[in-house]
Short mmCIF file of N, CA and C in Angstrom, two decimals:
data_model
loop_
_atom_site.label_atom_id
_atom_site.label_comp_id
_atom_site.label_asym_id
_atom_site.label_seq_id
_atom_site.Cartn_x
_atom_site.Cartn_y
_atom_site.Cartn_z
N MET K 1 7.61 11.39 36.52
CA MET K 1 8.36 10.72 35.48
C MET K 1 8.02 11.37 34.13
N GLU K 2 9.03 11.69 33.38
CA GLU K 2 8.86 12.34 32.09
C GLU K 2 8.65 11.31 30.99
N THR K 3 7.72 11.60 30.08
CA THR K 3 7.46 10.66 28.97
C THR K 3 8.42 10.95 27.83
N GLN K 4 8.67 9.92 27.06
CA GLN K 4 9.53 10.05 25.88
C GLN K 4 8.82 9.48 24.67
N LYS K 5 9.33 9.82 23.51
CA LYS K 5 8.71 9.36 22.27
C LYS K 5 9.11 7.91 22.01
N LEU K 6 8.17 7.18 21.43
CA LEU K 6 8.46 5.81 21.02
C LEU K 6 9.47 5.83 19.89
N PRO K 7 10.38 4.86 19.86
CA PRO K 7 11.33 4.82 18.74
C PRO K 7 10.60 4.54 17.43
N ASN K 8 10.94 5.30 16.41
CA ASN K 8 10.42 5.13 15.05
C ASN K 8 8.95 5.47 14.89
N ALA K 9 8.33 6.19 15.84
CA ALA K 9 6.90 6.50 15.73
C ALA K 9 6.62 7.36 14.50
N THR K 10 7.45 8.35 14.25
CA THR K 10 7.26 9.21 13.09
C THR K 10 7.53 8.44 11.80
N LEU K 11 8.53 7.59 11.81
CA LEU K 11 8.85 6.77 10.64
C LEU K 11 7.69 5.84 10.29
N ILE K 12 7.08 5.27 11.30
CA ILE K 12 5.93 4.38 11.08
C ILE K 12 4.79 5.15 10.44
N LEU K 13 4.53 6.34 10.92
CA LEU K 13 3.47 7.17 10.37
C LEU K 13 3.76 7.55 8.91
N VAL K 14 5.00 7.94 8.63
CA VAL K 14 5.39 8.30 7.26
C VAL K 14 5.30 7.10 6.33
N MET K 15 5.76 5.94 6.78
CA MET K 15 5.70 4.73 5.94
C MET K 15 4.25 4.33 5.68
N GLY K 16 3.38 4.52 6.66
CA GLY K 16 1.96 4.23 6.46
C GLY K 16 1.34 5.14 5.41
N ILE K 17 1.69 6.41 5.47
CA ILE K 17 1.19 7.36 4.46
C ILE K 17 1.74 7.00 3.08
N LEU K 18 3.03 6.71 3.00
CA LEU K 18 3.65 6.34 1.72
C LEU K 18 3.07 5.05 1.15
N SER K 19 2.63 4.16 2.01
CA SER K 19 2.05 2.91 1.52
C SER K 19 0.74 3.16 0.79
N ILE K 20 -0.04 4.12 1.29
CA ILE K 20 -1.30 4.45 0.62
C ILE K 20 -1.02 5.18 -0.70
N VAL K 21 -0.09 6.12 -0.68
CA VAL K 21 0.26 6.86 -1.89
C VAL K 21 0.93 5.92 -2.90
N GLY K 22 1.80 5.04 -2.41
CA GLY K 22 2.56 4.15 -3.29
C GLY K 22 1.76 3.04 -3.93
N CYS K 23 0.55 2.80 -3.47
CA CYS K 23 -0.24 1.72 -4.08
C CYS K 23 -0.63 2.05 -5.51
N CYS K 24 -0.59 3.32 -5.88
CA CYS K 24 -0.93 3.73 -7.25
C CYS K 24 0.24 3.56 -8.21
N CYS K 25 1.41 3.27 -7.72
CA CYS K 25 2.61 3.10 -8.56
C CYS K 25 2.84 1.61 -8.83
N TYR K 26 1.88 0.99 -9.48
CA TYR K 26 1.90 -0.44 -9.81
C TYR K 26 1.91 -1.33 -8.58
N GLY K 27 1.63 -0.80 -7.41
CA GLY K 27 1.43 -1.59 -6.21
C GLY K 27 2.68 -1.92 -5.43
N LEU K 28 3.83 -2.01 -6.06
CA LEU K 28 5.03 -2.49 -5.37
C LEU K 28 5.53 -1.53 -4.28
N PRO K 29 5.68 -0.22 -4.55
CA PRO K 29 6.14 0.66 -3.46
C PRO K 29 5.18 0.69 -2.28
N GLY K 30 3.89 0.66 -2.56
CA GLY K 30 2.91 0.64 -1.48
C GLY K 30 2.98 -0.62 -0.65
N LEU K 31 3.23 -1.72 -1.31
CA LEU K 31 3.35 -3.00 -0.61
C LEU K 31 4.58 -3.00 0.30
N ILE K 32 5.69 -2.52 -0.22
CA ILE K 32 6.94 -2.50 0.57
C ILE K 32 6.80 -1.56 1.77
N CYS K 33 6.33 -0.34 1.52
CA CYS K 33 6.18 0.63 2.62
C CYS K 33 5.17 0.15 3.66
N GLY K 34 4.09 -0.48 3.21
CA GLY K 34 3.08 -0.98 4.13
C GLY K 34 3.60 -2.09 5.02
N ILE K 35 4.35 -3.00 4.44
CA ILE K 35 4.92 -4.10 5.23
C ILE K 35 5.92 -3.57 6.24
N VAL K 36 6.75 -2.60 5.82
CA VAL K 36 7.70 -2.00 6.76
C VAL K 36 6.97 -1.29 7.90
N ALA K 37 5.91 -0.55 7.57
CA ALA K 37 5.15 0.16 8.61
C ALA K 37 4.53 -0.82 9.60
N ILE K 38 3.97 -1.91 9.09
CA ILE K 38 3.34 -2.90 9.97
C ILE K 38 4.38 -3.57 10.87
N ALA K 39 5.52 -3.93 10.30
CA ALA K 39 6.57 -4.60 11.08
C ALA K 39 7.12 -3.67 12.17
N LEU K 40 7.42 -2.42 11.80
CA LEU K 40 7.94 -1.48 12.80
C LEU K 40 6.89 -1.16 13.86
N ALA K 41 5.63 -1.08 13.46
CA ALA K 41 4.56 -0.80 14.43
C ALA K 41 4.41 -1.95 15.41
N SER K 42 4.57 -3.18 14.95
CA SER K 42 4.47 -4.33 15.86
C SER K 42 5.58 -4.27 16.91
N LYS K 43 6.79 -3.93 16.49
CA LYS K 43 7.90 -3.81 17.44
C LYS K 43 7.66 -2.67 18.43
N ALA K 44 7.19 -1.52 17.92
CA ALA K 44 6.93 -0.37 18.79
C ALA K 44 5.80 -0.66 19.77
N THR K 45 4.81 -1.43 19.33
CA THR K 45 3.70 -1.79 20.23
C THR K 45 4.19 -2.65 21.38
N LYS K 46 5.09 -3.58 21.09
CA LYS K 46 5.66 -4.41 22.16
C LYS K 46 6.42 -3.56 23.16
N VAL K 47 7.19 -2.59 22.67
CA VAL K 47 7.94 -1.70 23.56
C VAL K 47 6.97 -0.88 24.41
N TYR K 48 5.92 -0.38 23.79
CA TYR K 48 4.94 0.44 24.50
C TYR K 48 4.22 -0.36 25.58
N LYS K 49 3.87 -1.58 25.29
CA LYS K 49 3.11 -2.39 26.26
C LYS K 49 3.94 -2.77 27.48
N LEU K 50 5.26 -2.74 27.36
CA LEU K 50 6.10 -3.03 28.52
C LEU K 50 6.01 -1.91 29.57
N ALA K 51 5.93 -0.66 29.10
CA ALA K 51 5.84 0.48 30.02
C ALA K 51 5.05 1.60 29.37
N PRO K 52 3.71 1.50 29.35
CA PRO K 52 2.90 2.51 28.65
C PRO K 52 3.00 3.92 29.23
N GLU K 53 3.30 4.03 30.51
CA GLU K 53 3.38 5.35 31.12
C GLU K 53 4.65 6.10 30.71
N THR K 54 5.60 5.41 30.12
CA THR K 54 6.88 6.00 29.74
C THR K 54 6.82 6.68 28.37
N TYR K 55 5.94 6.23 27.50
CA TYR K 55 5.93 6.70 26.11
C TYR K 55 4.68 7.50 25.79
N SER K 56 4.82 8.42 24.81
CA SER K 56 3.71 9.32 24.51
C SER K 56 3.23 9.27 23.05
N ASP K 57 3.92 8.64 22.14
CA ASP K 57 3.58 8.68 20.71
C ASP K 57 2.84 7.44 20.22
N TYR K 58 2.11 6.78 21.06
CA TYR K 58 1.47 5.54 20.63
C TYR K 58 0.37 5.79 19.59
N GLY K 59 -0.24 6.96 19.61
CA GLY K 59 -1.26 7.30 18.62
C GLY K 59 -0.70 7.30 17.20
N ASN K 60 0.52 7.82 17.03
CA ASN K 60 1.17 7.81 15.72
C ASN K 60 1.47 6.39 15.27
N VAL K 61 1.84 5.54 16.20
CA VAL K 61 2.14 4.15 15.86
C VAL K 61 0.88 3.44 15.39
N LYS K 62 -0.22 3.63 16.11
CA LYS K 62 -1.48 2.99 15.71
C LYS K 62 -1.96 3.51 14.35
N ALA K 63 -1.87 4.82 14.14
CA ALA K 63 -2.30 5.40 12.87
C ALA K 63 -1.42 4.89 11.72
N GLY K 64 -0.12 4.83 11.94
CA GLY K 64 0.78 4.33 10.91
C GLY K 64 0.52 2.88 10.57
N LYS K 65 0.22 2.08 11.59
CA LYS K 65 -0.06 0.66 11.36
C LYS K 65 -1.36 0.50 10.57
N ILE K 66 -2.37 1.26 10.93
CA ILE K 66 -3.65 1.18 10.20
C ILE K 66 -3.47 1.60 8.75
N MET K 67 -2.74 2.71 8.53
CA MET K 67 -2.49 3.14 7.15
C MET K 67 -1.63 2.14 6.40
N GLY K 68 -0.69 1.48 7.08
CA GLY K 68 0.11 0.44 6.45
C GLY K 68 -0.75 -0.73 6.00
N ILE K 69 -1.69 -1.13 6.84
CA ILE K 69 -2.60 -2.23 6.48
C ILE K 69 -3.46 -1.84 5.28
N ILE K 70 -3.99 -0.62 5.31
CA ILE K 70 -4.79 -0.14 4.18
C ILE K 70 -3.95 -0.09 2.91
N GLY K 71 -2.72 0.40 3.03
CA GLY K 71 -1.83 0.47 1.87
C GLY K 71 -1.51 -0.90 1.29
N VAL K 72 -1.29 -1.88 2.15
CA VAL K 72 -1.01 -3.24 1.68
C VAL K 72 -2.23 -3.81 0.95
N VAL K 73 -3.40 -3.63 1.53
CA VAL K 73 -4.62 -4.15 0.89
C VAL K 73 -4.85 -3.48 -0.47
N LEU K 74 -4.72 -2.15 -0.52
CA LEU K 74 -4.90 -1.45 -1.79
C LEU K 74 -3.86 -1.87 -2.82
N SER K 75 -2.62 -2.07 -2.38
CA SER K 75 -1.56 -2.50 -3.30
C SER K 75 -1.85 -3.88 -3.86
N ILE K 76 -2.29 -4.78 -3.01
CA ILE K 76 -2.62 -6.13 -3.48
C ILE K 76 -3.78 -6.09 -4.47
N LEU K 77 -4.79 -5.28 -4.16
CA LEU K 77 -5.92 -5.14 -5.09
C LEU K 77 -5.47 -4.57 -6.42
N PHE K 78 -4.56 -3.59 -6.39
CA PHE K 78 -4.07 -2.99 -7.63
C PHE K 78 -3.27 -3.98 -8.45
N VAL K 79 -2.43 -4.78 -7.79
CA VAL K 79 -1.64 -5.80 -8.50
C VAL K 79 -2.56 -6.85 -9.12
N VAL K 80 -3.58 -7.27 -8.38
CA VAL K 80 -4.55 -8.23 -8.92
C VAL K 80 -5.26 -7.63 -10.13
N TYR K 81 -5.63 -6.37 -10.04
CA TYR K 81 -6.27 -5.68 -11.17
C TYR K 81 -5.35 -5.64 -12.39
N LEU K 82 -4.07 -5.32 -12.16
CA LEU K 82 -3.12 -5.28 -13.28
C LEU K 82 -2.99 -6.65 -13.94
N PHE K 83 -2.91 -7.70 -13.14
CA PHE K 83 -2.82 -9.05 -13.72
C PHE K 83 -4.08 -9.39 -14.51
N TRP K 84 -5.24 -8.95 -14.01
CA TRP K 84 -6.48 -9.19 -14.74
C TRP K 84 -6.48 -8.47 -16.08
N VAL K 85 -6.06 -7.20 -16.08
CA VAL K 85 -6.03 -6.42 -17.32
C VAL K 85 -5.08 -7.07 -18.33
N ILE K 86 -3.91 -7.48 -17.86
CA ILE K 86 -2.94 -8.11 -18.77
C ILE K 86 -3.48 -9.43 -19.30
N SER K 87 -4.12 -10.22 -18.45
CA SER K 87 -4.63 -11.51 -18.91
C SER K 87 -5.86 -11.34 -19.81
N TYR K 88 -6.66 -10.31 -19.57
CA TYR K 88 -7.87 -10.11 -20.36
C TYR K 88 -7.54 -9.55 -21.75
N PHE K 89 -6.72 -8.50 -21.80
CA PHE K 89 -6.40 -7.85 -23.06
C PHE K 89 -5.19 -8.46 -23.76
N GLY K 90 -4.26 -8.98 -23.01
CA GLY K 90 -3.03 -9.50 -23.59
C GLY K 90 -1.97 -8.42 -23.65
N TRP K 91 -0.73 -8.82 -23.55
CA TRP K 91 0.39 -7.89 -23.52
C TRP K 91 0.53 -7.13 -24.83
N GLU K 92 0.31 -7.81 -25.95
CA GLU K 92 0.45 -7.17 -27.27
C GLU K 92 -0.60 -6.07 -27.44
N THR K 93 -1.81 -6.31 -26.98
CA THR K 93 -2.88 -5.33 -27.09
C THR K 93 -2.56 -4.09 -26.27
N LEU K 94 -1.99 -4.27 -25.10
CA LEU K 94 -1.67 -3.13 -24.24
C LEU K 94 -0.55 -2.28 -24.81
N GLN K 95 0.28 -2.84 -25.65
CA GLN K 95 1.38 -2.09 -26.24
C GLN K 95 0.98 -1.37 -27.53
N ASP K 96 -0.15 -1.70 -28.11
CA ASP K 96 -0.62 -1.08 -29.34
C ASP K 96 -1.88 -0.25 -29.03
N PRO K 97 -1.77 1.09 -29.01
CA PRO K 97 -2.91 1.93 -28.62
C PRO K 97 -4.14 1.75 -29.53
N GLU K 98 -3.94 1.57 -30.82
CA GLU K 98 -5.08 1.42 -31.73
C GLU K 98 -5.82 0.11 -31.47
N LEU K 99 -5.08 -0.96 -31.28
CA LEU K 99 -5.69 -2.24 -30.98
C LEU K 99 -6.41 -2.20 -29.64
N LEU K 100 -5.84 -1.50 -28.67
CA LEU K 100 -6.46 -1.36 -27.36
C LEU K 100 -7.79 -0.61 -27.47
N GLN K 101 -7.82 0.46 -28.27
CA GLN K 101 -9.07 1.19 -28.46
C GLN K 101 -10.13 0.32 -29.11
N GLU K 102 -9.74 -0.52 -30.06
CA GLU K 102 -10.69 -1.44 -30.69
C GLU K 102 -11.26 -2.42 -29.68
N LYS K 103 -10.40 -2.98 -28.83
CA LYS K 103 -10.87 -3.93 -27.80
C LYS K 103 -11.82 -3.25 -26.82
N ILE K 104 -11.51 -2.03 -26.44
CA ILE K 104 -12.38 -1.30 -25.50
C ILE K 104 -13.73 -1.03 -26.15
N LYS K 105 -13.74 -0.65 -27.42
CA LYS K 105 -15.00 -0.42 -28.12
C LYS K 105 -15.80 -1.71 -28.23
N GLU K 106 -15.13 -2.83 -28.43
CA GLU K 106 -15.81 -4.13 -28.47
C GLU K 106 -16.45 -4.44 -27.10
N MET K 107 -15.72 -4.11 -26.04
CA MET K 107 -16.26 -4.35 -24.69
C MET K 107 -17.50 -3.51 -24.44
N GLN K 108 -17.48 -2.27 -24.93
CA GLN K 108 -18.60 -1.36 -24.70
C GLN K 108 -19.77 -1.65 -25.62
N GLY K 109 -19.54 -2.45 -26.64
CA GLY K 109 -20.60 -2.80 -27.56
C GLY K 109 -20.93 -1.72 -28.58
N LEU K 110 -19.92 -0.92 -28.91
CA LEU K 110 -20.15 0.17 -29.88
C LEU K 110 -19.89 -0.26 -31.29
#
């Protein structure tokens, strides 16, 4: 019996990679790509478990799912960090570079 590739295995891997890269873009692209990778990987895992001898790309699915989970976690951490920065410094301070430098110097105790 000849093995075939799992549906969307490459897409899952690419979305997992994009989720890690996208977490640096204010968190939203990484969050979206990570959730898509996890959802597609769950569906592909169900298909694989029905007939594991039929499919050959399960390693890509597992890797994509793991990277998707990492991307989601990093994106959430980045969004939480952004909210902390905005709440700590204030929106007006972040828009004025001179005022921001003064606040940073105050934090450093200079």
